[in-house]
Coordinates of C-alpha atoms in Angstrom, one line a residue:
Chain A
X358 CA 0.0 0.0 0.0
X359 CA 1.6 3.2 -1.2
X360 CA -0.2 5.4 1.3
X361 CA 1.4 3.5 4.2
X362 CA 5.0 3.5 3.0
X363 CA 4.9 7.2 2.3
X364 CA 4.0 7.8 5.9
X365 CA 6.9 5.8 7.1
X366 CA 9.6 7.8 5.4
X367 CA 9.6 10.8 7.8
X368 CA 9.4 8.5 10.8
X369 CA 12.5 6.6 9.7
X370 CA 14.4 9.9 9.1
X371 CA 13.4 11.1 12.6
X372 CA 14.7 7.9 14.2
X373 CA 18.0 8.2 12.4
X374 CA 18.4 11.8 13.7
X375 CA 17.6 10.8 17.2
X376 CA 20.3 8.1 17.4
X377 CA 22.8 10.3 15.6
X378 CA 22.3 13.1 18.2
X379 CA 22.5 10.9 21.3
X380 CA 25.7 8.9 20.7
X381 CA 28.7 11.1 20.0
X382 CA 30.5 12.9 22.9
X383 CA 31.5 16.4 21.8
X384 CA 33.5 17.9 24.7
X385 CA 35.5 15.0 26.2
X386 CA 35.3 16.2 29.8
X387 CA 34.7 13.8 32.6
X388 CA 36.2 10.3 33.1
X389 CA 35.0 6.8 32.4
X390 CA 33.5 5.4 35.6
X391 CA 34.9 1.9 36.6
X392 CA 32.4 -0.7 37.9
X393 CA 34.0 -0.5 41.3
X394 CA 33.5 3.3 41.3
X395 CA 29.8 2.9 40.4
X396 CA 29.4 0.3 43.1
X397 CA 30.9 2.7 45.6
X398 CA 27.9 5.1 45.1
X399 CA 25.5 2.5 46.5
X400 CA 22.3 1.3 44.9
X401 CA 19.3 3.1 43.6
X402 CA 16.6 0.4 43.6
X403 CA 13.6 0.6 41.2
X404 CA 10.4 -1.3 41.4
X405 CA 11.7 -4.1 39.3
X406 CA 14.4 -4.7 41.9
X407 CA 17.2 -5.2 39.4
X408 CA 19.8 -3.5 41.6
X409 CA 19.0 -5.4 44.8
X410 CA 22.2 -6.9 46.2
X411 CA 22.7 -10.5 47.5
X412 CA 21.6 -11.1 51.1
X413 CA 18.5 -12.1 52.9
X414 CA 16.4 -11.6 56.0
X415 CA 13.2 -12.5 57.7
X416 CA 10.8 -10.7 60.1
X417 CA 12.1 -12.9 62.9
X418 CA 15.6 -11.6 62.3
X419 CA 14.4 -8.1 61.9
X420 CA 12.5 -7.8 65.2
X421 CA 15.6 -7.4 67.4
X422 CA 17.3 -5.0 64.9
X423 CA 14.2 -2.9 64.9
X424 CA 14.1 -2.8 68.7
X425 CA 17.7 -1.7 68.9
X426 CA 18.0 0.7 66.0
X427 CA 14.5 1.9 65.0
X428 CA 12.1 1.8 68.0
X429 CA 13.5 5.0 69.6
X430 CA 12.1 7.1 66.8
X431 CA 9.4 5.0 65.2
X432 CA 7.9 3.6 68.5
X433 CA 8.1 0.1 70.0
X434 CA 5.5 -1.2 67.6
X435 CA 6.0 1.2 64.7
X436 CA 3.3 3.6 65.9
X437 CA 5.6 6.6 65.6
X438 CA 6.9 9.2 68.1
X439 CA 7.4 13.0 68.0
X440 CA 10.6 12.5 66.1
X441 CA 9.8 9.7 63.7
X442 CA 6.6 8.9 61.7
X443 CA 4.5 5.8 62.1
X444 CA 5.6 3.0 59.9
X445 CA 2.9 0.4 60.7
X446 CA -0.9 0.4 60.5
X447 CA -3.3 2.4 58.5
X448 CA -4.9 -0.5 56.6
X449 CA -8.1 0.6 54.9
X450 CA -7.8 4.3 55.9
X451 CA -6.8 5.8 52.6
X452 CA -10.4 6.6 51.4
X453 CA -11.3 7.9 54.9
X454 CA -11.2 11.5 56.3
X455 CA -8.0 10.6 58.2
X456 CA -5.8 8.6 55.8
X457 CA -2.8 7.0 57.5
X458 CA 0.1 6.7 55.0
X459 CA 2.5 4.1 56.2
X460 CA 4.6 1.9 53.9
X461 CA 2.2 -1.0 54.5
X462 CA -0.9 1.0 53.8
X463 CA 0.4 3.3 51.1
X464 CA 3.6 2.3 49.3
X465 CA 2.9 0.5 46.0
X466 CA 6.3 -1.4 46.0
X467 CA 8.3 -3.0 48.7
X468 CA 11.5 -1.9 46.9
X469 CA 10.9 1.6 48.1
X470 CA 11.0 0.5 51.7
X471 CA 14.3 -1.4 51.2
X472 CA 15.9 1.4 49.3
X473 CA 15.0 4.1 51.8
X474 CA 16.0 2.1 54.9
X475 CA 19.3 1.3 53.1
X476 CA 20.2 4.9 52.1
X477 CA 18.4 6.9 54.8
X478 CA 18.1 5.0 58.0
X479 CA 18.7 5.2 60.9
X480 CA 18.5 8.9 60.6
X481 CA 21.4 9.5 62.9
X482 CA 23.7 7.0 61.1
X483 CA 22.3 6.6 57.5
X484 CA 24.0 3.9 55.4
X485 CA 25.2 2.0 58.4
X486 CA 22.9 -1.1 58.0
X487 CA 24.1 -4.2 56.2
X488 CA 22.1 -5.5 53.3
X489 CA 21.0 -8.5 55.4
X490 CA 19.8 -6.1 58.1
X491 CA 17.8 -4.1 55.6
X492 CA 16.1 -7.2 54.2
X493 CA 15.3 -8.3 57.7
X494 CA 13.9 -4.9 58.7
X495 CA 11.8 -4.7 55.5
X496 CA 10.4 -8.1 56.3
X497 CA 9.7 -7.1 59.9
X498 CA 7.7 -4.0 59.0
X499 CA 5.8 -5.9 56.3
X500 CA 5.0 -8.7 58.8
X501 CA 3.6 -6.2 61.4
X502 CA 1.1 -5.3 58.7
X503 CA 0.6 -8.9 57.8
X504 CA 1.8 -8.5 54.3
X505 CA 4.4 -11.2 54.7
X506 CA 4.6 -14.0 57.3
X507 CA 7.1 -14.0 60.2
X508 CA 9.1 -16.7 58.6
X509 CA 9.1 -15.4 55.0
X510 CA 12.6 -14.7 53.7
X511 CA 13.1 -11.6 51.7
X512 CA 15.9 -11.4 49.2
X513 CA 16.7 -9.9 45.7
X514 CA 14.2 -12.4 44.1
X515 CA 11.3 -12.4 46.6
X516 CA 11.3 -8.7 47.6
X517 CA 10.1 -7.2 44.3
X518 CA 7.4 -9.9 44.2
X519 CA 5.8 -8.8 47.5
X520 CA 2.2 -7.8 46.6
X521 CA 1.7 -4.5 48.3
X522 CA -2.0 -3.8 49.2
X523 CA -1.9 -0.3 47.6
X524 CA -0.2 -1.5 44.4
X525 CA -2.9 0.0 42.3
X526 CA -3.6 3.0 44.4
X527 CA -2.0 5.6 42.2
X528 CA -3.1 7.5 39.2
X529 CA -0.9 9.7 37.0
X530 CA -1.5 13.4 37.1
X531 CA -2.9 13.8 33.6
X532 CA -4.7 16.0 32.9
X533 CA -3.3 18.4 35.4
X534 CA -5.5 21.4 34.7
X535 CA -8.7 20.7 32.9
X536 CA -8.9 24.0 31.0
X537 CA -6.4 23.3 28.3
X538 CA -5.7 19.6 27.9
X539 CA -4.7 19.8 24.2
X540 CA -1.8 22.1 24.8
X541 CA -0.6 20.3 27.9
X542 CA 2.6 18.4 27.8
X543 CA 1.9 14.8 28.7
X544 CA 4.4 13.3 31.1
X545 CA 3.9 9.6 31.7
Chain B
X211 CA 10.7 60.7 75.1
X212 CA 8.4 63.5 73.8
X213 CA 5.0 62.5 72.7
X214 CA 5.7 63.9 69.2
X215 CA 8.6 61.6 68.8
X216 CA 6.6 58.6 69.9
X217 CA 3.8 59.5 67.5
X218 CA 6.4 59.5 64.7
X219 CA 7.7 56.2 65.8
X220 CA 4.2 54.7 65.7
X221 CA 3.6 56.1 62.3
X222 CA 6.9 54.7 61.0
X223 CA 6.3 51.4 62.5
X224 CA 2.9 51.2 60.9
X225 CA 4.2 52.2 57.5
X226 CA 7.3 50.1 57.5
X227 CA 5.6 47.0 56.3
X228 CA 4.5 48.8 53.2
X229 CA 7.6 50.8 52.5
X230 CA 8.9 49.1 49.4
X231 CA 12.1 51.1 49.4
X232 CA 12.9 50.4 53.0
X233 CA 13.2 46.6 52.7
X234 CA 12.3 46.2 56.3
X235 CA 14.2 49.3 57.6
X236 CA 14.5 49.7 61.4
X237 CA 12.0 52.5 62.2
X238 CA 13.4 53.4 65.6
X239 CA 16.8 54.3 64.2
X240 CA 15.4 56.2 61.3
X241 CA 13.5 58.4 63.8
X242 CA 16.7 59.6 65.3
X243 CA 18.2 60.6 62.0
X244 CA 18.6 64.3 61.3
X245 CA 19.3 65.7 57.9
X246 CA 23.0 65.0 58.3
X247 CA 23.7 61.3 58.7
X248 CA 26.7 60.1 60.7
X249 CA 29.9 59.1 58.8
X250 CA 29.9 55.6 57.4
X251 CA 32.9 53.3 57.4
X252 CA 36.1 54.6 55.9
X253 CA 36.3 51.6 53.7
X254 CA 33.7 49.0 52.8
X255 CA 34.4 45.3 53.3
X256 CA 35.5 43.4 50.2
X257 CA 32.5 41.1 50.6
X258 CA 29.7 43.6 50.7
X259 CA 27.0 43.8 53.3
X260 CA 23.6 45.4 53.3
X261 CA 22.8 48.6 55.3
X262 CA 22.6 48.0 59.0
X263 CA 19.1 49.5 58.8
X264 CA 17.9 46.7 56.6
X265 CA 16.5 43.8 58.6
X266 CA 14.4 41.7 56.2
X267 CA 15.1 38.0 56.6
X268 CA 13.9 34.5 56.2
X269 CA 11.9 32.9 58.9
X270 CA 11.8 29.3 60.2
X271 CA 9.0 27.4 58.5
X272 CA 6.7 26.8 61.4
X273 CA 5.4 23.5 59.9
X274 CA 8.8 22.0 60.6
X275 CA 8.2 18.7 62.3
X276 CA 10.5 16.1 60.8
X277 CA 13.1 18.1 58.9
X278 CA 15.7 20.6 60.0
X279 CA 16.4 24.0 58.3
X280 CA 13.3 24.9 56.5
X281 CA 13.1 28.6 55.8
X282 CA 10.5 30.9 54.1
X283 CA 11.3 33.9 51.9
X284 CA 10.1 37.4 52.9
X285 CA 8.2 37.8 49.7
X286 CA 6.6 41.0 51.0
X287 CA 9.9 42.8 51.1
X288 CA 11.2 41.8 47.7
X289 CA 11.5 44.2 44.8
X290 CA 11.4 43.2 41.1
X291 CA 11.6 39.5 40.3
X292 CA 14.9 38.2 41.7
X293 CA 15.2 36.7 45.1
X294 CA 18.6 37.5 46.7
X295 CA 20.3 34.1 47.4
X296 CA 20.5 34.9 51.1
X297 CA 16.7 35.1 51.2
X298 CA 15.9 32.1 49.0
X299 CA 13.6 29.7 50.7
X300 CA 15.0 26.4 52.0
X301 CA 13.4 23.0 52.2
X302 CA 15.7 20.1 53.0
X303 CA 14.7 16.5 53.8
X304 CA 17.8 15.5 55.8
X305 CA 21.1 16.9 57.0
X306 CA 22.8 19.0 54.3
X307 CA 26.3 18.1 53.2
X308 CA 29.3 20.4 53.3
X309 CA 30.8 19.6 49.9
X310 CA 34.4 20.4 49.1
X311 CA 34.4 21.4 45.4
X312 CA 37.8 19.8 44.9
X313 CA 36.4 16.5 46.0
X314 CA 33.1 16.8 44.2
X315 CA 32.1 14.1 41.7
X316 CA 28.9 13.5 39.8
X317 CA 28.3 10.0 38.5
X318 CA 26.1 9.4 35.5
X319 CA 25.3 5.8 34.7
X320 CA 22.6 3.3 34.0
X321 CA 21.2 3.0 30.5
X322 CA 24.1 4.9 28.9
X323 CA 26.9 4.0 26.5
X324 CA 29.7 5.5 28.7
X325 CA 29.2 5.6 32.5
X326 CA 31.2 8.6 33.6
X327 CA 32.1 10.8 36.6
X328 CA 32.4 14.6 36.3
X329 CA 34.3 17.0 38.5
X330 CA 33.0 20.5 39.1
X331 CA 35.7 21.8 36.7
X332 CA 34.5 19.4 34.0
X333 CA 31.0 20.7 34.3
X334 CA 32.1 24.3 34.3
X335 CA 34.2 23.9 31.2
X336 CA 31.2 22.7 29.1
X337 CA 28.9 25.1 27.3
X338 CA 26.9 27.1 29.9
X339 CA 23.6 28.9 30.0
X340 CA 22.0 31.4 32.4
X341 CA 18.3 31.5 32.8
X342 CA 15.8 33.1 35.3
X343 CA 13.6 30.4 36.9
X344 CA 11.4 30.2 40.0
X345 CA 11.7 27.2 42.3
X346 CA 8.5 26.5 44.4
X347 CA 7.9 24.0 47.1
X348 CA 5.0 21.8 46.1
X349 CA 3.3 22.6 49.5
X350 CA 3.7 26.4 49.2
X351 CA 0.5 28.2 50.3
X352 CA -1.2 24.8 51.0
X353 CA -4.5 24.9 52.9
X354 CA -2.8 23.8 56.1
X355 CA -0.7 26.9 56.1
X356 CA -3.7 29.2 56.2
X357 CA -4.1 28.5 59.9
X358 CA -7.5 26.7 59.4
X359 CA -6.6 23.1 59.1
X360 CA -6.6 20.8 62.2
X361 CA -4.6 18.2 60.3
X362 CA -1.4 19.4 62.1
X363 CA -2.5 20.3 65.6
X364 CA 1.1 21.0 66.7
X365 CA 1.5 23.9 64.3
X366 CA 1.2 27.5 65.2
X367 CA -0.7 30.0 63.1
X368 CA 0.6 32.0 60.1
X369 CA 1.5 35.5 61.0
X370 CA 2.0 37.0 57.6
X371 CA 2.2 36.3 53.8
X372 CA 5.7 35.0 54.2
X373 CA 4.5 32.1 56.4
X374 CA 1.9 31.1 53.9
X375 CA 3.4 31.7 50.5
X376 CA 7.2 32.1 51.2
X377 CA 8.2 28.8 49.7
X378 CA 8.8 30.2 46.3
X379 CA 11.9 32.1 45.1
X380 CA 13.3 33.2 41.7
X381 CA 17.0 33.3 40.7
X382 CA 19.2 33.6 37.7
X383 CA 20.6 30.1 37.5
X384 CA 23.8 29.3 35.6
X385 CA 24.9 25.9 34.6
X386 CA 25.4 23.3 31.9
X387 CA 22.2 22.0 30.2
X388 CA 21.6 18.4 31.4
X389 CA 21.0 17.4 27.8
X390 CA 24.6 18.4 26.9
X391 CA 26.0 16.2 29.7
X392 CA 23.7 13.3 28.8
X393 CA 24.9 13.5 25.3
X394 CA 28.4 13.0 26.5
X395 CA 27.5 9.7 28.2
X396 CA 25.2 8.5 25.3
X397 CA 21.7 7.7 26.4
X398 CA 20.6 4.3 25.2
X399 CA 17.5 3.4 23.4
X400 CA 14.6 2.4 25.6
X401 CA 15.6 4.8 28.4
X402 CA 12.7 7.0 29.5
X403 CA 13.4 8.4 33.0
X404 CA 16.3 9.5 35.1
X405 CA 16.6 9.1 38.9
X406 CA 18.8 11.6 40.7
X407 CA 20.3 11.4 44.2
X408 CA 21.8 14.1 46.5
X409 CA 24.8 14.1 48.9
X410 CA 22.6 14.9 51.9
X411 CA 22.8 12.6 54.9
X412 CA 19.8 10.4 53.8
X413 CA 20.5 10.6 50.1
X414 CA 17.3 12.2 48.9
X415 CA 16.3 10.9 45.5
X416 CA 13.7 11.7 42.9
X417 CA 12.6 10.5 39.4
X418 CA 12.3 12.8 36.3
X419 CA 11.0 12.0 32.8
X420 CA 13.9 11.8 30.3
X421 CA 11.9 14.0 28.0
X422 CA 12.1 16.8 30.5
X423 CA 15.8 16.1 31.3
X424 CA 16.6 16.5 27.6
X425 CA 14.5 19.6 27.3
X426 CA 15.4 22.5 29.6
X427 CA 16.9 21.1 32.8
X428 CA 20.1 22.7 34.1
X429 CA 22.9 21.3 36.2
X430 CA 23.2 24.6 38.0
X431 CA 26.3 25.8 39.8
X432 CA 25.6 29.5 39.7
X433 CA 22.9 31.5 41.4
X434 CA 22.4 35.3 40.8
X435 CA 26.0 35.7 39.6
X436 CA 27.8 33.7 42.4
X437 CA 28.2 30.0 43.2
X438 CA 25.0 28.3 44.3
X439 CA 24.7 28.7 48.1
X440 CA 25.3 25.7 50.3
X441 CA 21.6 25.5 51.4
X442 CA 20.6 25.6 47.7
X443 CA 22.8 22.6 46.7
X444 CA 26.4 23.8 46.4
X445 CA 28.3 23.0 44.3
X446 CA 25.8 21.5 41.8
X447 CA 22.0 21.0 41.8
X448 CA 19.4 20.1 39.3
X449 CA 17.1 22.9 38.2
X450 CA 13.9 21.6 36.5
X451 CA 12.1 24.7 35.3
X452 CA 8.4 25.0 36.1
X453 CA 8.3 21.6 37.9
X454 CA 7.7 21.3 41.6
X455 CA 10.7 22.1 43.7
X456 CA 11.3 18.4 44.8
X457 CA 12.4 17.6 41.2
X458 CA 15.4 19.9 41.5
X459 CA 17.7 17.6 43.5
X460 CA 20.4 19.5 45.5
X461 CA 24.0 18.6 46.1
X462 CA 23.7 16.3 43.1
X463 CA 25.6 13.0 43.6
X464 CA 24.5 10.6 40.9
X465 CA 22.1 10.4 38.0
X466 CA 21.0 7.0 36.8
X467 CA 19.3 6.7 33.4
X468 CA 16.5 4.2 33.7
X469 CA 13.4 2.9 31.9
X470 CA 10.8 3.5 34.6
X471 CA 10.1 5.9 37.5
X472 CA 12.0 4.6 40.6
X473 CA 9.2 5.4 43.1
X474 CA 11.5 6.7 45.7
X475 CA 10.4 7.2 49.3
X476 CA 10.1 11.0 48.9
X477 CA 8.0 10.8 45.8
X478 CA 5.6 8.3 47.4
X479 CA 5.3 9.3 51.0
X480 CA 5.9 13.0 50.6
X481 CA 5.1 14.1 47.1
X482 CA 2.0 12.2 46.1
X483 CA -1.4 13.0 47.4
X484 CA -4.7 11.5 48.1
X485 CA -7.6 13.3 46.6
X486 CA -11.3 13.0 47.5
X487 CA -12.5 12.6 43.9
X488 CA -10.2 9.5 43.6
X489 CA -11.8 7.5 46.4
X490 CA -8.6 6.5 48.3
X491 CA -6.3 6.6 45.3
X492 CA -3.5 9.1 45.1
X493 CA -1.9 11.3 42.4
X494 CA 1.8 10.7 41.8
X495 CA 4.4 12.3 39.6
X496 CA 2.7 15.6 39.8
X497 CA 5.3 17.8 38.1
X498 CA 4.2 21.2 36.9
X499 CA 3.4 23.9 39.3
X500 CA 0.0 25.5 38.4
X501 CA -0.4 29.3 37.7
X502 CA -0.5 31.3 40.8
X503 CA -0.4 34.9 41.9
X504 CA -0.2 36.6 45.3
X505 CA -0.5 40.2 46.2
X506 CA 2.4 41.0 48.5
X507 CA 1.8 44.6 49.4
X508 CA -0.7 45.1 50.9
X509 CA -0.8 41.6 52.4
X510 CA -1.5 39.7 55.5
X511 CA 0.5 40.9 58.5
X512 CA 0.7 44.5 57.2
X513 CA -1.1 47.6 58.4
X514 CA -2.3 50.4 56.1
X515 CA -1.6 53.7 57.8
X516 CA -4.7 55.3 56.4
X517 CA -6.8 55.9 53.3
X518 CA -5.2 57.2 50.2
X519 CA -2.9 55.9 47.4
X520 CA -1.4 52.5 47.5
X521 CA 0.5 50.6 44.8
X522 CA -0.8 47.0 44.9
X523 CA 2.0 44.8 43.9
X524 CA 2.9 41.1 43.9
X525 CA 4.2 38.2 42.0
X526 CA 2.7 35.7 39.5
X527 CA 4.3 32.5 38.1
X528 CA 3.3 29.3 36.3
X529 CA 4.9 25.9 35.6
X530 CA 2.9 26.1 32.3
X531 CA 5.2 28.9 30.9
X532 CA 4.9 32.6 30.9
X533 CA 2.3 34.7 32.7
X534 CA 0.1 36.5 30.2
X535 CA -2.2 38.4 32.4
X536 CA -2.8 39.4 36.0
X537 CA -6.2 40.9 37.1
X538 CA -6.9 42.7 40.3
X539 CA -10.1 43.1 42.2
X540 CA -10.4 45.6 45.0
X541 CA -14.1 44.9 45.7
X542 CA -14.0 41.3 46.8
X543 CA -14.1 39.8 43.3
X544 CA -17.1 41.7 41.9
X545 CA -15.1 43.5 39.3
X546 CA -11.6 42.9 37.9
X547 CA -9.1 45.1 36.1
X548 CA -5.8 44.3 34.5
X549 CA -2.6 44.9 36.4
X550 CA 0.5 46.2 34.7
X551 CA 3.1 43.4 34.1
X552 CA 6.7 44.5 34.8
X553 CA 9.2 43.5 32.0
X554 CA 10.8 41.1 31.7
X555 CA 8.0 38.6 31.6
X556 CA 9.8 35.2 31.4
X557 CA 8.7 31.6 31.1
X558 CA 8.9 29.7 34.5
X559 CA 10.0 32.9 36.3
X560 CA 8.4 35.2 38.8
X561 CA 6.5 38.0 37.1
X562 CA 6.1 41.3 39.0
X563 CA 2.7 43.0 38.7
X564 CA 1.6 46.5 39.8
X565 CA -1.7 48.2 40.1
X566 CA -2.7 51.7 41.2
X567 CA -5.3 51.9 44.0
X568 CA -6.8 54.6 46.2
X569 CA -8.2 53.1 49.4
X570 CA -11.3 54.9 50.6
X571 CA -10.8 53.6 54.1
X572 CA -13.8 51.2 54.0
X573 CA -13.5 47.5 54.7
X574 CA -12.8 45.5 51.5
X575 CA -11.2 42.4 50.1
X576 CA -8.4 42.6 47.4
X577 CA -7.5 39.7 45.2
X578 CA -5.3 38.8 42.2
X579 CA -5.9 36.3 39.5
X580 CA -3.4 35.2 36.8
X581 CA -3.6 33.6 33.4
X582 CA -0.6 31.8 31.8
X583 CA 0.5 31.4 28.2
X584 CA -1.7 28.3 27.8
X585 CA -4.8 30.3 28.9
X586 CA -4.9 28.4 32.2
X587 CA -6.6 30.7 34.8
X588 CA -5.8 30.6 38.5
X589 CA -9.0 29.2 40.1
X590 CA -11.1 30.6 43.0
X591 CA -11.2 28.3 46.0
X592 CA -14.7 27.1 45.2
X593 CA -13.6 26.0 41.8
X594 CA -10.5 24.4 43.1
X595 CA -12.5 22.5 45.7
X596 CA -15.1 21.4 43.1
X597 CA -12.4 20.1 40.7
X598 CA -10.9 18.1 43.6
X599 CA -14.3 16.8 44.7
X600 CA -13.6 18.2 48.2
X601 CA -16.6 17.8 50.4
X602 CA -17.7 20.5 52.8
X603 CA -15.3 20.8 55.8
X604 CA -12.7 18.9 53.8
X605 CA -10.1 21.6 54.4
X606 CA -10.6 21.5 58.1
X607 CA -8.7 18.2 58.3
X608 CA -6.9 18.0 55.0
X609 CA -4.3 19.7 52.9
X610 CA -3.1 19.2 49.3
X611 CA 0.0 20.1 47.3
X612 CA 0.0 22.3 44.2
X613 CA -2.7 24.5 45.8
X614 CA -3.1 27.7 43.8
X615 CA -6.5 29.1 44.7
X616 CA -6.9 32.9 44.5
X617 CA -5.6 34.5 47.7
X618 CA -8.1 37.1 49.1
X619 CA -6.7 39.7 51.6
X620 CA -9.2 41.5 53.8
X621 CA -8.5 45.1 54.6
X622 CA -10.2 46.1 57.8
X623 CA -11.3 49.7 58.5
X624 CA -8.4 50.2 60.9
X625 CA -6.0 49.2 58.0
X626 CA -5.2 45.8 59.3
X627 CA -4.7 43.2 56.5
X628 CA -5.8 39.6 57.2
X629 CA -6.1 36.3 55.4
X630 CA -9.6 35.9 54.0
X631 CA -9.2 32.4 52.4
X632 CA -12.3 30.7 53.6
X633 CA -11.2 27.1 54.0

């Protein structure tokens, strides 16, 4: 069909331009980063969990770590204190007048919990927890909300598969402002 | 003290809040001044300081429960469109780092052909650009800051416009376009997002669409002609024009090019929000700041000394681009007239508006309403609430981000200006 092939020509040209633009360095500043160097920056973990390191932990192992390193700010049972927010509870409150947004009630992916504990907690000594401890603490928090069992082991394979109750609780902000949807840039 | 002198003091005190030229001058000292001022210093310091009579300053953000060092900008004292770096608002989510520029490294990796690190010198040797952009906290002016919400019982009440709206500032930012640096590392096919992380103690991180990163985002190292201030991300920060402040990651440590948003803790627990019309679901990745304007003189916390001429002035801005129009009502919204826009009117920048007004001394409500280049109009509170599906009394217990409802200021007969947002 001639009509179709004509349409494809500008599309192919655009694709060529895009690759041509993106590939060639022009200024040659900066230095190639070695794999060791990249590792030294720690991990940013996405929902797919691709970056999760080896290691493992269960709620049973997490309980004493929580008591020692987390309870002072987040409360004995995760109920929160003046200095640290609640990290447990809130099930079924999101549609109410007083929504409680804990990891268990609100977060769509368990990877977010792992990643934040790893990089940001405890607040007075961020980055000090081992990978095993972070797996165990994530399991412990999730077990208090009955999302995993006390004996469940979380690791790089099982953590991204944890089914969070609020997994489908988010909608993209499109359209943002209903007056002029056609002109609005659409961000996914 | 003679009674004449104390009358003069009272008058000066009353008018200080409105004196644009004074930038918060100390009225008591001014009262002592005769025609001949005392001699100043024989030589000025090499690093200049403002007049000792000028006292305008940031304030601590009173809604400051979990995070240290949150400060609000004294918008009511600003002139023109630029915020001095020393008055720029501050919102940090953990302990800020003290970065030695000689040790600074930015890592860019992920879905790229050549993972690389860049020193500050590397970044400063690449092609640069200077652009004037606002940065606004996504919670600026939120309902909870109007002193009506009971959602945060520990908070105190806003005293002035600074407390409510002082989480926006506007600077000339200098840096290398992020697109230039991404071109150096070679973004791979299939990449669609970047996730950026800071050097602060808890390694704040946020996701940004690659389309925005390749469009107009800066790796900024300059602010108003000098290096970016420590509290603004020294030595290098992201600057995502028109997007909510949280996207502009400070003390930039690494950028990873990826194929999905990374759903970081801050973007979930802090920067997404539940909305009544979504029945328990939340909006996420809410990027653009909506069009907003605020009258800054006269404004809450100020006192009009008496009837007569006033210049109504304030700022308008929009994440949708340039401000096209600002209208003023001095009769509680019954009639509207165009304000004069001060040049330059720039995309994603504060725009200064001015309006001549003679107050007759009667109680009234003054308001401003802006329209941006897309034709998007700043909504009244009723319209905002309707759009959100907010039930009656919703605002008594709830707050939302990206709140841009028209700000009404009530002028009482005694000249006192108060917040008339009926939440």
